[in-house]
CSV table of C-alpha atoms and ligand atoms in Angstrom, one decimal:
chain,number,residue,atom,x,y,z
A,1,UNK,CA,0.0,0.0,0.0
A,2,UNK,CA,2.8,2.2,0.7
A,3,UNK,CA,4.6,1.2,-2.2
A,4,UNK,CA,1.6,2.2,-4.0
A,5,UNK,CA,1.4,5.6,-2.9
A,6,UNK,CA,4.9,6.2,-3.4
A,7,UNK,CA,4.5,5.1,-7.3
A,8,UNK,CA,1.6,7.3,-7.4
A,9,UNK,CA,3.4,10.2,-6.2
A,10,UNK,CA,6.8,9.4,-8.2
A,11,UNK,CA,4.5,9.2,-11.4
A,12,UNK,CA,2.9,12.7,-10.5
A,13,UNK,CA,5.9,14.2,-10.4
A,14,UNK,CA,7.3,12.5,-13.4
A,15,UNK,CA,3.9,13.5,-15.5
A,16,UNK,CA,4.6,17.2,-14.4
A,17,UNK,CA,8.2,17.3,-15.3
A,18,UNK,CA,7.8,15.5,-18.6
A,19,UNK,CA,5.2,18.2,-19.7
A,20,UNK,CA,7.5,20.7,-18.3
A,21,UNK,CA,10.4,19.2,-20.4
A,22,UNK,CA,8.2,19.3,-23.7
A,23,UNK,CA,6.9,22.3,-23.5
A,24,UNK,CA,8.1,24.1,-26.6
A,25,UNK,CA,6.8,28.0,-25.9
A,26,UNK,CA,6.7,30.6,-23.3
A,27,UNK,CA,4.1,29.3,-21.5
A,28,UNK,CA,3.8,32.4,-19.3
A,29,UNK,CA,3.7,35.1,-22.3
A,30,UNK,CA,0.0,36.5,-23.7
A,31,UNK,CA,-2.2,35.7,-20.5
A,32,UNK,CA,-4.3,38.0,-22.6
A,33,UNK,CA,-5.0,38.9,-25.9
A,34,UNK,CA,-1.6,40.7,-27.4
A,35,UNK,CA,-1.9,44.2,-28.0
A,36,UNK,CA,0.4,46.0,-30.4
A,37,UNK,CA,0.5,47.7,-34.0
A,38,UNK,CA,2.1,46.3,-37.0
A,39,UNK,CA,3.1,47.9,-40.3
A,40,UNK,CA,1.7,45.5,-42.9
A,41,UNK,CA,-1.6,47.0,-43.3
A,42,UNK,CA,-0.7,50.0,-44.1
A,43,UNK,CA,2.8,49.8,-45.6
A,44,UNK,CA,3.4,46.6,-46.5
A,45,UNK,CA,7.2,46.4,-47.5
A,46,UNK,CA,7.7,50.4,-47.4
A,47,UNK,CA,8.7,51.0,-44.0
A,48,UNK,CA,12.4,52.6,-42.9
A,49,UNK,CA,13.5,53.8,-39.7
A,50,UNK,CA,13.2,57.2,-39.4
A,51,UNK,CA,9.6,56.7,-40.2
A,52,UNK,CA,9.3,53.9,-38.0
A,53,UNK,CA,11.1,56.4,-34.8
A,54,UNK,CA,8.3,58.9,-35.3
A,55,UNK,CA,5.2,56.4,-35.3
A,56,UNK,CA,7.0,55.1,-32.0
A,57,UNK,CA,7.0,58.4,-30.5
A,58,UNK,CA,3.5,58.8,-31.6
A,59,UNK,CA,2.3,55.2,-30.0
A,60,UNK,CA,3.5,57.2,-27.1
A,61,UNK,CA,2.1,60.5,-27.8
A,62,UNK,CA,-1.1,59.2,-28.7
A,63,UNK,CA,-1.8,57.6,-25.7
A,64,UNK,CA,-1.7,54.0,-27.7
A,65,UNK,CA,1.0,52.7,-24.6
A,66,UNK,CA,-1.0,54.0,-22.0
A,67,UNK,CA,-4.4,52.4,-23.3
A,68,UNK,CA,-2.6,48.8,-23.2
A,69,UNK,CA,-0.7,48.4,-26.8
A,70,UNK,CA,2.6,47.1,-26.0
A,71,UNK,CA,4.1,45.6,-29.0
A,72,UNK,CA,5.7,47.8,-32.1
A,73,UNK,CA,6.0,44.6,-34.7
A,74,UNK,CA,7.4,44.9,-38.2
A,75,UNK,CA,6.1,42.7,-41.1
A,76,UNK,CA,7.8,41.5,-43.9
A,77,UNK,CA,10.3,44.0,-45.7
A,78,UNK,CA,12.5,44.5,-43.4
A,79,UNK,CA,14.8,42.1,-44.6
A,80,UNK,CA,18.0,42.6,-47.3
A,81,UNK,CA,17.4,40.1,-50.2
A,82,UNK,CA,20.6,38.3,-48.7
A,83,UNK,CA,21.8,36.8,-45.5
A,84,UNK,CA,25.3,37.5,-45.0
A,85,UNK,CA,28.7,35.0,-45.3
A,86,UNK,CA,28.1,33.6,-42.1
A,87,UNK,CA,24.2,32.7,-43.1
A,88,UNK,CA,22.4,35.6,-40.7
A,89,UNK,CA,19.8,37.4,-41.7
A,90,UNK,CA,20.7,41.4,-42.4
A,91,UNK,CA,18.3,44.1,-42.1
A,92,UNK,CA,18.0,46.1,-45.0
A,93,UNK,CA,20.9,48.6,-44.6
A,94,UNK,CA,19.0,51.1,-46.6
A,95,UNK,CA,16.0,51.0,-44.8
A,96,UNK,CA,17.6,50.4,-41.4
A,97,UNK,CA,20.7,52.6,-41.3
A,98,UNK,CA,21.6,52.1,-37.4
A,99,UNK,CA,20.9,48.5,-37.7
A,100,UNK,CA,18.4,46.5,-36.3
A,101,UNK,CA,19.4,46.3,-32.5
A,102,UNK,CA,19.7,50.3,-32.5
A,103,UNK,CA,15.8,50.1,-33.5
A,104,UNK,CA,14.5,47.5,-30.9
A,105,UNK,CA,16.9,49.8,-28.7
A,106,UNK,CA,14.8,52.7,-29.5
A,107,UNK,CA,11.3,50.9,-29.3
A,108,UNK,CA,12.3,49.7,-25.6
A,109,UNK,CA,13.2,52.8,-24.7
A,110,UNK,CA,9.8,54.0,-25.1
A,111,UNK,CA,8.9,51.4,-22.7
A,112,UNK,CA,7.7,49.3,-25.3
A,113,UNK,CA,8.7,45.7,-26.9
A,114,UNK,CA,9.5,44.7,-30.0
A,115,UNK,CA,8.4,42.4,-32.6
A,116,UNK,CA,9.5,41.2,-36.2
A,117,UNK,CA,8.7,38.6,-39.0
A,118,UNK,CA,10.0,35.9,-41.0
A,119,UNK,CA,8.5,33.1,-42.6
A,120,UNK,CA,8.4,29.0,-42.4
A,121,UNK,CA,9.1,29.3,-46.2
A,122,UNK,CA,12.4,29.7,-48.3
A,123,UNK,CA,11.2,33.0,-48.7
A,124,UNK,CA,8.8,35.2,-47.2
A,125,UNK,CA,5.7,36.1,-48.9
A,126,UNK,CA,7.6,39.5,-50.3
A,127,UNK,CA,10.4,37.3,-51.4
A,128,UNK,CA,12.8,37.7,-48.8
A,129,UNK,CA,15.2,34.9,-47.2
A,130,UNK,CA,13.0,32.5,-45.3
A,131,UNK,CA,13.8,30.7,-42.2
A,132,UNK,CA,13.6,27.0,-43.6
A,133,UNK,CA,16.6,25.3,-42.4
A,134,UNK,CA,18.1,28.4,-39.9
A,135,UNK,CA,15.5,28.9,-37.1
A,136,UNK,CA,17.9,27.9,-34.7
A,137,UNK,CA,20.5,30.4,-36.1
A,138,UNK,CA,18.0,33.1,-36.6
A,139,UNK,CA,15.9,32.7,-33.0
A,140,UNK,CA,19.7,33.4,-31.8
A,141,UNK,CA,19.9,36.6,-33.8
A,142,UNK,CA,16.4,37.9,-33.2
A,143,UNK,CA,17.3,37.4,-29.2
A,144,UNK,CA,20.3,39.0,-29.7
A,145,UNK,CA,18.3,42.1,-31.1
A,146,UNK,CA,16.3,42.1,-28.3
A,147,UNK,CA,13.0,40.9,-30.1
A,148,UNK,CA,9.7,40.1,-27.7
A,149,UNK,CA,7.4,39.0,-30.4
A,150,UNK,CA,7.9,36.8,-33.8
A,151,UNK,CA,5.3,36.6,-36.8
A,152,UNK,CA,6.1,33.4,-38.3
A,153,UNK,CA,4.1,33.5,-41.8
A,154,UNK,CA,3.7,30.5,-44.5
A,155,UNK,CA,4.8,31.4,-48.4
A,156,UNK,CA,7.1,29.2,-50.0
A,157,UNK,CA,6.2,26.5,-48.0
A,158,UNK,CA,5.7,23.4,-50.8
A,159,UNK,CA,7.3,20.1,-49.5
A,160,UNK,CA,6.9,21.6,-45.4
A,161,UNK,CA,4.7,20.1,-43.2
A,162,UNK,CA,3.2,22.6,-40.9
A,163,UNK,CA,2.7,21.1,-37.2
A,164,UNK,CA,6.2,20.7,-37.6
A,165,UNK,CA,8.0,23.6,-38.9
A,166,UNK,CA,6.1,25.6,-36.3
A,167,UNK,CA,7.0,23.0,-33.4
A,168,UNK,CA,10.7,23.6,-34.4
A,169,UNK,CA,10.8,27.2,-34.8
A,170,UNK,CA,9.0,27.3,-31.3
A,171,UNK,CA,12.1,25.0,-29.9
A,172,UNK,CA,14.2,27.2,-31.7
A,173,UNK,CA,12.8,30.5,-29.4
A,174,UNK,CA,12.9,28.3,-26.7
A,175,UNK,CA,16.4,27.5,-27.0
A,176,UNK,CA,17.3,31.1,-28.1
A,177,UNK,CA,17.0,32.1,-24.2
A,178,UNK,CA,14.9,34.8,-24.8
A,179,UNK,CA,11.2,34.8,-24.0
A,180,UNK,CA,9.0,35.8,-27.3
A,181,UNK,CA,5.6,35.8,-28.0
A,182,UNK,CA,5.1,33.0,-31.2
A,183,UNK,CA,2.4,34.5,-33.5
A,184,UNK,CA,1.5,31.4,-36.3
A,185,UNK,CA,0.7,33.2,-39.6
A,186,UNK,CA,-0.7,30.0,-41.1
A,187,UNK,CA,-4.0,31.5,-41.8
A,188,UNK,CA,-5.9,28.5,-40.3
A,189,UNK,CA,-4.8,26.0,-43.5
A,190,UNK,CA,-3.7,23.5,-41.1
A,191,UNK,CA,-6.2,23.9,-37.8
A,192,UNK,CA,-3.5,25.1,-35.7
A,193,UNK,CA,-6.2,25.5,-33.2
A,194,UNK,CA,-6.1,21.7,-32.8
A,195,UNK,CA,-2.0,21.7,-32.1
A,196,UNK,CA,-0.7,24.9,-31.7
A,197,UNK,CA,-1.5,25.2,-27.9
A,198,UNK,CA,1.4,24.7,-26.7
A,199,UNK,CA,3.4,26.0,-30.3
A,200,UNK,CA,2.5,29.2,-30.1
A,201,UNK,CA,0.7,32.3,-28.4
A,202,UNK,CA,-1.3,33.2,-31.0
A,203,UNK,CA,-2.5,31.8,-34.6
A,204,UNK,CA,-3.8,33.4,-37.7
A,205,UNK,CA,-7.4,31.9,-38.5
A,206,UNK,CA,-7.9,32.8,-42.1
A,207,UNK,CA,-6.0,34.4,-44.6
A,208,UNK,CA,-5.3,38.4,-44.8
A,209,UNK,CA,-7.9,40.8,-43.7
A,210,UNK,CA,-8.3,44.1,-45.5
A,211,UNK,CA,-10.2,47.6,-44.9
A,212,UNK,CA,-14.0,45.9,-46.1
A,213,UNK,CA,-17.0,45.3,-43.8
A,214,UNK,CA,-19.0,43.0,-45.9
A,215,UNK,CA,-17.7,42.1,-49.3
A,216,UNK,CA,-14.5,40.3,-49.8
A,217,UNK,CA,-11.8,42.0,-52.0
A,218,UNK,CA,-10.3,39.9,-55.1
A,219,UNK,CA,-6.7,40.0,-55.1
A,220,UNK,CA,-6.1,37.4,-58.4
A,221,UNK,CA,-5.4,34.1,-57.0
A,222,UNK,CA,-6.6,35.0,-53.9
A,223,UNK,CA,-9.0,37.3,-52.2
A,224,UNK,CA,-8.8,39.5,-48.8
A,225,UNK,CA,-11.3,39.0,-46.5
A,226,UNK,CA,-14.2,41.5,-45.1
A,227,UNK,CA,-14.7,42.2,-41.5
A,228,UNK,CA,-17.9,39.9,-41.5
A,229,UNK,CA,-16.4,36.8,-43.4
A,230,UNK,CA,-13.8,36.8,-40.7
A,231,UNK,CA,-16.0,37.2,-38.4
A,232,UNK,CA,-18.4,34.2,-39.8
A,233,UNK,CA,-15.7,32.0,-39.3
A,234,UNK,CA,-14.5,32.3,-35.7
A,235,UNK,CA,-17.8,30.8,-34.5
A,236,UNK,CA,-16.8,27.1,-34.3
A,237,UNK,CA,-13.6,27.7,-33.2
A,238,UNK,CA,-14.2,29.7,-30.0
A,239,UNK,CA,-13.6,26.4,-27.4
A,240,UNK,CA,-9.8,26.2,-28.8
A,241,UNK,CA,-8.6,29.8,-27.5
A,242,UNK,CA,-7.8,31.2,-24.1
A,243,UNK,CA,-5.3,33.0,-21.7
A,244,UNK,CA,-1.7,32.2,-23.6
A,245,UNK,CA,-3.5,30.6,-27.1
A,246,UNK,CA,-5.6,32.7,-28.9
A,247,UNK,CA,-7.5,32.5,-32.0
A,248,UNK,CA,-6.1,35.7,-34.4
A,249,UNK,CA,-8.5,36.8,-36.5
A,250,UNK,CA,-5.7,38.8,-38.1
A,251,UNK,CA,-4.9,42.6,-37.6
A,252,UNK,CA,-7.0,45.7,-37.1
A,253,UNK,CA,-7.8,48.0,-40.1
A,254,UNK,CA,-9.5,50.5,-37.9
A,255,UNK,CA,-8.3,53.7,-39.7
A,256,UNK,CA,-7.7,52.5,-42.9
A,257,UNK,CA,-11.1,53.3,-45.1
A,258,UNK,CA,-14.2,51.7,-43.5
A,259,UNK,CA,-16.6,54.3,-42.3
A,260,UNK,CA,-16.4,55.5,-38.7
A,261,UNK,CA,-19.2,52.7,-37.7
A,262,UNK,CA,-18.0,49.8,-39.3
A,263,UNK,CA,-14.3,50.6,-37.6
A,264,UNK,CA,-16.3,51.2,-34.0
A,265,UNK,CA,-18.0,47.3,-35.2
A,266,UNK,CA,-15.0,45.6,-36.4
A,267,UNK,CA,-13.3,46.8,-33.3
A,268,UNK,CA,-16.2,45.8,-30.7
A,269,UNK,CA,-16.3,42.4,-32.7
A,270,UNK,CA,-12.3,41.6,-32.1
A,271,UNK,CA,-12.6,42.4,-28.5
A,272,UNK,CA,-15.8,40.2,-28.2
A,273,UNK,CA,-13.8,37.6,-29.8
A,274,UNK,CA,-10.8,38.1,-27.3
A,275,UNK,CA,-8.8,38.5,-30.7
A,276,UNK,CA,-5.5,40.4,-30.5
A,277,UNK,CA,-5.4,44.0,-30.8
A,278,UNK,CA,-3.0,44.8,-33.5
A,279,UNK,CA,-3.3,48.2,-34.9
A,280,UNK,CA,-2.6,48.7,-38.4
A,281,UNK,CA,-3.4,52.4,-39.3
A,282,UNK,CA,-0.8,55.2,-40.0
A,283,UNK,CA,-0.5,56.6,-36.3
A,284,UNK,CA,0.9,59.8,-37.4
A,285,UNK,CA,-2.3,60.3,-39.4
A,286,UNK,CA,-4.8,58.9,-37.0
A,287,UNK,CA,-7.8,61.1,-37.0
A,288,UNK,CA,-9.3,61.8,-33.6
A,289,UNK,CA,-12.3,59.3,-34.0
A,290,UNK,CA,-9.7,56.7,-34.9
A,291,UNK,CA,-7.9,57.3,-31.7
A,292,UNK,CA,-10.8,57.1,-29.8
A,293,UNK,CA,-12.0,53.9,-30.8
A,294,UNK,CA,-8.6,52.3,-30.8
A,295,UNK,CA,-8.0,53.9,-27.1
A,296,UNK,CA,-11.8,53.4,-25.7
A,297,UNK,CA,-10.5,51.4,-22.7
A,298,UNK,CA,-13.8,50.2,-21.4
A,299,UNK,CA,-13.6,48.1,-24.7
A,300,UNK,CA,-10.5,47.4,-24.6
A,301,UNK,CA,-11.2,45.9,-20.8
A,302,UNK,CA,-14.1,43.6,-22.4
A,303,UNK,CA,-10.8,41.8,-24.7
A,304,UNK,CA,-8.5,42.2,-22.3
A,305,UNK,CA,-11.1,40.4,-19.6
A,306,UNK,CA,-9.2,37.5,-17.8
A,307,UNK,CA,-11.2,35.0,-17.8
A,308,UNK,CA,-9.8,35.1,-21.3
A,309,UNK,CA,-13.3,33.2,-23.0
A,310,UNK,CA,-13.9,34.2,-26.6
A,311,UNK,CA,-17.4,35.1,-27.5
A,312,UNK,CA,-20.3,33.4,-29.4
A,313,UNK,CA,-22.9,34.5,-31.7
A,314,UNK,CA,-26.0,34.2,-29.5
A,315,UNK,CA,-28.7,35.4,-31.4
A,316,UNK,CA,-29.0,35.9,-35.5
A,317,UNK,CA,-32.1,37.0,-37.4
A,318,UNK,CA,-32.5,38.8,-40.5
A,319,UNK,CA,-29.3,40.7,-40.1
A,320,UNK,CA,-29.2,41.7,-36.7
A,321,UNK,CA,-27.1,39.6,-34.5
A,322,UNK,CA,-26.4,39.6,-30.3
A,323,UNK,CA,-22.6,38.5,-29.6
A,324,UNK,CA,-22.3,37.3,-26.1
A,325,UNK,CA,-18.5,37.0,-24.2
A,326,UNK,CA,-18.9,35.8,-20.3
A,327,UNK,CA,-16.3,38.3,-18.1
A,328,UNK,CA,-14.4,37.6,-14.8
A,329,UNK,CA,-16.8,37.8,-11.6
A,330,UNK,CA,-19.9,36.8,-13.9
A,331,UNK,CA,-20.4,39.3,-15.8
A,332,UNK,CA,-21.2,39.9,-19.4
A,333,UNK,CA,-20.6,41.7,-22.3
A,334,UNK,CA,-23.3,42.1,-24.9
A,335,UNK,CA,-22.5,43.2,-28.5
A,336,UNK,CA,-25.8,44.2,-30.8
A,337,UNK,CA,-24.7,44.2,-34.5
A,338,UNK,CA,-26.2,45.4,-37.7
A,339,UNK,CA,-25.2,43.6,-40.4
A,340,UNK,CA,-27.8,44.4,-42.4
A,341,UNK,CA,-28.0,48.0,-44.9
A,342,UNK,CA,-31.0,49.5,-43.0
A,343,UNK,CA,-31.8,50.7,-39.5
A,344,UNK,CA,-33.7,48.1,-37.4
A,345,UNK,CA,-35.2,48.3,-34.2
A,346,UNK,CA,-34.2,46.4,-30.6
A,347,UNK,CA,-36.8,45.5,-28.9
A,348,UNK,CA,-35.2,42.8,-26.6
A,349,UNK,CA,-36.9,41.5,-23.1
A,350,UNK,CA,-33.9,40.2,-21.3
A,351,UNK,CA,-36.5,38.0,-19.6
A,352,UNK,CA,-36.9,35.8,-22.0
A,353,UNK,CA,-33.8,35.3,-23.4
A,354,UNK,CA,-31.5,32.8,-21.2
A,355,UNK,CA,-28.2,32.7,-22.0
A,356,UNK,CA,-26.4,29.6,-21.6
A,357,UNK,CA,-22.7,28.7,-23.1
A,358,UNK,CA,-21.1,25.0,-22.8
A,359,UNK,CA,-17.4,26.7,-22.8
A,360,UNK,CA,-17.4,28.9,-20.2
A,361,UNK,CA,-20.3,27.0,-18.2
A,362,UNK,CA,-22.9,30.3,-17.8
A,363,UNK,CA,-26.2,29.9,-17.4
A,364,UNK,CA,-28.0,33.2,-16.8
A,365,UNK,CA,-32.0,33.4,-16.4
A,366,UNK,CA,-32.6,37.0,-16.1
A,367,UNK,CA,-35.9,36.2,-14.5
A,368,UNK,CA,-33.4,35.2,-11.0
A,369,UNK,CA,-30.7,37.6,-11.4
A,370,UNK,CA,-30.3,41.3,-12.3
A,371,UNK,CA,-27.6,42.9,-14.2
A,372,UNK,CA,-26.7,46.5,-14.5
A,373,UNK,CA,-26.6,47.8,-18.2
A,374,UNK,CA,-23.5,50.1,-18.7
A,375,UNK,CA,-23.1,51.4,-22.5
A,376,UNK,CA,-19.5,51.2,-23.7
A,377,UNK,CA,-19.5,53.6,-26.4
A,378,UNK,CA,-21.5,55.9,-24.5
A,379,UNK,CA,-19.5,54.9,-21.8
A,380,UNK,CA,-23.0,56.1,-19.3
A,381,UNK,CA,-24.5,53.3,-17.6
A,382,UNK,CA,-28.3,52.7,-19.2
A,383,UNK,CA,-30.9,50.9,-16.8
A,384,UNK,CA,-30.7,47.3,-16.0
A,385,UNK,CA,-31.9,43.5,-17.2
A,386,UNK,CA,-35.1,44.2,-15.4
A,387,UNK,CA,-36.6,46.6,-18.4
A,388,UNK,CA,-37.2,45.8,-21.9
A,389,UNK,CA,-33.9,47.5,-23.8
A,390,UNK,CA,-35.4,49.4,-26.4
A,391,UNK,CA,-33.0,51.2,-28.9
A,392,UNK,CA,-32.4,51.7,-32.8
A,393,UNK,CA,-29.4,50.4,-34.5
A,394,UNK,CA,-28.4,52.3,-37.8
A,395,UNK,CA,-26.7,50.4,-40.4
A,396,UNK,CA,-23.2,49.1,-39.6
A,397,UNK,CA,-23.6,50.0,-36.2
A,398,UNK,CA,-22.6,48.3,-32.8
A,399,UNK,CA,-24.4,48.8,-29.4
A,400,UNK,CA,-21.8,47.2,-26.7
A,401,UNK,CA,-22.8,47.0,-23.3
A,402,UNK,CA,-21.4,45.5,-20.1
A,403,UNK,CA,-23.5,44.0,-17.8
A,404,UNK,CA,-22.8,43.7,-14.1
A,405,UNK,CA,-24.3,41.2,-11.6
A,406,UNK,CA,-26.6,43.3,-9.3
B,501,GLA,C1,1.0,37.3,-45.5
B,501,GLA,C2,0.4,37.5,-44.1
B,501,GLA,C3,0.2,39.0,-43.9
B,501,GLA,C4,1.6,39.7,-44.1
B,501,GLA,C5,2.2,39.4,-45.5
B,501,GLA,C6,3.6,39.9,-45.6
B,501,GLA,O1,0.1,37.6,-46.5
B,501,GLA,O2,-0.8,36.9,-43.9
B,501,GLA,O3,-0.3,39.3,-42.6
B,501,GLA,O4,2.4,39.4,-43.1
B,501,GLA,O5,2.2,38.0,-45.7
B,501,GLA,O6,4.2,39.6,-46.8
């Protein structure tokens, strides 16, 4: 018998030691969604860094730091088309005249981190050198630079089998020393929500996103997906994410051409979906109803929320939809959306509507328990569960609303 327990202990340990030993990532890193900016959207491979210095002084200026954005990550391009005698990558001396670690210097300086981007291919999607066959060497370099946070995309990828060039790239951080948040840029061709757990941080869930609410935008071979296509596909795969893996239903274009409704939706939507918050609007240029929907913290609080549980589509008829994410101390946030091209009317009886969700295991009968009604955008709190919530919602629109336990 005391044998017995002593196996049972020994294999405890074992079992927690083994996982330990495997464990390829950071484990610790992204506890909630990651919140950054990212020049792709915007520039794509144009980016330099002088121009690069002044958006960082205006993530600070703008108040983008102090609203939770942490991460200053460059995208492809920054890259010369060769890696050097020894095989390391270069930055593009051109481009980056101080050299790499002077920027990631300059971004920590700011009290900031930095992130930057590579590919599982032999080249990126731009065409420059991949990381096939030198992820230990380049992990080293990137930790040598100082990077926090690594984009790891998935051009050029033909013969490679993707579980597994993520799993060693991972390793490769791992080994590198330096802790670094892993963002998979697969766009969801391989499921990584079924084995990227404990790969990565975060993985992409589709393929690139671009500055369109409802129609997608042919690109040739390929097309750029809308706000609500995105959207439409996050709702199976909402059980996979939480704190340290989270579904990316790529970057924000908030800024970038939609009108100032469809930004204020697209943005309420990734923060119902505990998405990451990646800007991807010219900061220098951001006009002051771009700021304040990137910087409207009571939203941000609803993605940030640590119970870290990514939000389902609760309710859908004739294009008007209720979103539904359970928060920390049993609480809720609501998200009333207008898909549809005409103003419709809420009438909605909270009564009668019990919201139950298998994931995070709520089960709220408003008939037993009152909630307060506090509107985010507004940011004034609005009445409670006990009266009907009566309200017009224009085209394009979001109403997003916290509601607190009485
Ligand atoms: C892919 C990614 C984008 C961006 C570009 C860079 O399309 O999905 O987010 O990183 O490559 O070339």
């Amino acid at each position: 018998m005391k044998h017995l327990k002593i196996f049972s202990i020994l294999t405890i340990i074992c079992t927690m030691a083994c996982t330990r030993l495997m464990a390829q990532k950071f484990e610790e890193l992204a506890q909630t969604p990651p919140m950054g900016f990212n020049t792709w959207n915007t520039f794509q491979i144009n980016i330099n860094e002088q121009m690069l210095r002044d958006m960082v002084d205006t993530y600070v200026s703008s108040g983008m730091r102090d609203a939770g954005y942490t991460y200053f990550v460059l995208d492809d391009g920054w890259m010369a088309m060769d890696r050097d005698k020894d095989g390391n990558l270069v930055a593009d001396p051109k481009k980056f005249p101080s050299g790499m670690k002077a920027f990631a210097d300059y971004v920590h300086s700011k009290g900031l981190k930095f992130g930057i981007y590579n590919c599982a291919g032999t080249k990126t999607c731009a065409g420059f050198p991949g990381t096939h066959g030198y992820e230990y060497q380049d992990a080293r370099l990137y930790a040598s630079w100082g990077v926090d946070y690594l984009k790891f995309d998935w051009c050029n990828t033909d013969s490679i089998n993707a579980p597994d060039a993520y799993r060693t790239m991972s390793r490769a951080i791992h080994a590198a020393g330096r802790p670094m948040i892993f963002s998979l840029c697969e766009w969801g061709d391989h499921k990584p929500w079924f084995w990227a757990k404990h790969v990565g941080q975060l993985w992409r869930t589709t393929g690139d996103i671009h500055a369109g609410f409802v129609d997608n935008l042919s690109m040739g071979s390929w097309s750029s997906l809308s706000v609500l296509n995105i959207l439409d596909k996050q709702v199976a795969i909402r059980q996979y994410a939480g704190p340290g893996h989270w579904n990316d239903p790529d970057m924000l274009e908030v800024g970038n051409g939609m009108t100032f409704d469809e930004d204020k939706a697209h943005f309420s939507l990734w923060c119902m979906l505990a998405a990451p918050l990646i800007a991807g609007n010219d900061l220098r240029k951001m006009t002051d109803q771009t700021k304040e929907i990137l910087t409207n913290k009571e939203v941000i609080a609803v993605d940030q929320d640590s119970l870290g549980v990514e939000g389902f589509r609760y309710y859908s008829f004739d294009g008007l939809e209720i979103w539904v994410k359970p928060l920390a101390g049993n609480n809720l946030a609501v998200c009333f959306l207008n898909r549809s091209s005409r103003e419709q009317n809420i009438y909605y009886d909270w009564k009668d509507h019990e919201i139950t969700d298998g994931v995070s295991k709520i089960d709220i009968d408003f008939n037993k328990t009152g909630y307060s009604l506090r509107d985010l955008w507004l940011k004034k709190d609005i009445g409670t569960t006990n009266k009907t919530f009566k309200q017009a919602i224009g085209s394009h629109q979001v109403i997003v609303l916290k509601l607190t336990k009485l």
